[in-house]
Amino acid sequence: MNKHEIIELLNNDSKNDWLFNEADKVRHKNVGDEVHLRGLIEFSNICKRQCKYCGLRSGNKNIDRYRILKDEIILYVKKAVDMGYKTIVLQSGEDDYYDADKMTEIISEIKKYDVALTLSIGEKTYDEYKAFKKAGADRYLLRIETTDKKLYKEMHPHASFEDRVNCLYNLKSLGFETGTGCLVGLPNQTIESLANDILFFKELNADMIGIGPFIPHQETPLAKADKGDFWLALKVMAITRLILPDINIPATTAMETLNPNGRIIALQSGANVVMPNVTSTEYRTKYEIYPGKICINENPQQCRGCIEGKIKAIGRTISTEKGFRKFSN
Ligand code: 5AD
Ligand code: FES
C-alpha cells in the first residue's frame, strides 16, 4: 500500500468494514487466535517532560506524585507471575530517580522469573539502553507520537524529533523488540501525517505498534481541544496490521476509554495484545495520562478475570507463551 492509498482509506469511511475485516484476517493468518496479555506496572508518575497532551507532564501541579520502589515492584511481578502473565511491562514518566544502576538492579531481579520484560521509560542514552539490554530487558516501547515535525515541536517545545527517532534506531540496533506508535487526533494533525506515521512504522520495521486516540486532560494546555476519533484511530491500527502483518499490536486502553467495547473491537480489527494493569487500585487513579482511564477501581484479579472473559467470549484464547514477534528480523 502506498501513501496515496493509505490516505484514501483514511479519508473515506465507505471501506471501513472491509478494512477491519481484512486486518482481522491478516492477524489470524500471521499471528493466530491467541491473545497475549502483558502485565503493566506503572511504577512512577513523576516526569521531567512537558508533553502538551499528557496529564503526567511536569507542569501539572494538581497531581499526587508517587514512586514504587524495587521491593514493591517485585511484589507486583510475583503476583503477575502467579496470575499467569508471561510478560511484564514497566512503565513510568521520565523520572531520573531511576538511574541506570537502579534500573539494571530492578531488571535483573525481574528476570529471575520466567517472564519477558518490556520497558517503557522514555528517552535514554545509547549506553543506558545498552545497560538495560545487558541486564536482561527484552523489549522497549517508545511512541514517536507523531512524525509531523512541526506538530512534534508544537506538542514538545523542549524536545527534539531527531532525538526521538535516534532512540528508536538505537533500540533496534541493540536488539530490543522495539515498539512505537502514535496519537490520533492531536490538534492540527493531518490525515497525510497519519499516513506518514504508518510508513514510518514500516521503515523502522517496528516489532510492536500502539495506537490510541488523543483524549484531552483538564490540567494540560490542551484542556479545551477536541478529543480524537475512535474509528480513525482504529483505522490507523488496522492499516498498520496490513502493512506489518506479523507484529504485535495492542488493543489500547485509550480506545476503550472512548468506546466501552473498544478493546474487543480492536481485537477484531487487527490487534492481538492487551495490557491489563497489575498494580493496586491506589496507584491507578494517580497515573492519569488522560481522564476517564478504565479499570481505575478494579484490582489486578478483577482485570484479569474481566479481560479473559471478554477474550474467550469472542472465540479467542489466552496465550501461555511470552509472545515475541513471530518472524522478527
Ligand atoms: N490522550 C491519549 N493518549 C495519551 N498519551 C499521553 N497523553 C495522552 C492523552 N492525553 C499516550 C502517549 C504516550 C502513552 C504512554 O500515552 O502516546 O506515549
Ligand atoms: Fe480491568 Fe476489565 S480489564 S476491569
XYZ file of C-alpha atoms in Angstrom, residues 10 28 45 53 57 73 81 104 109 124 140 142 153-154 229 242 255 261 264 272 286 288 304 306 308 312 314:
27
model
C -8.195 7.123 5.984
C -5.486 -14.538 12.113
C 4.116 9.081 37.627
C -1.184 16.420 25.824
C 3.706 16.488 32.407
C 7.718 -3.657 42.093
C 3.501 -14.349 37.506
C 19.504 -2.587 35.961
C 15.617 -9.031 39.774
C 17.675 7.496 27.382
C 11.122 -1.340 24.691
C 8.686 4.476 22.836
C 7.669 20.700 18.041
C 4.301 22.196 18.997
C -11.927 9.877 16.908
C -1.954 -4.853 6.822
C -9.514 3.047 22.732
C -16.234 -2.100 23.773
C -12.741 -6.075 21.781
C -3.599 -9.357 19.270
C -2.744 8.781 40.098
C -3.712 9.843 34.924
C -7.502 -10.458 34.653
C -12.711 -9.418 33.135
C -10.154 -13.195 29.981
C -12.972 -16.037 25.359
C -15.187 -13.773 21.019
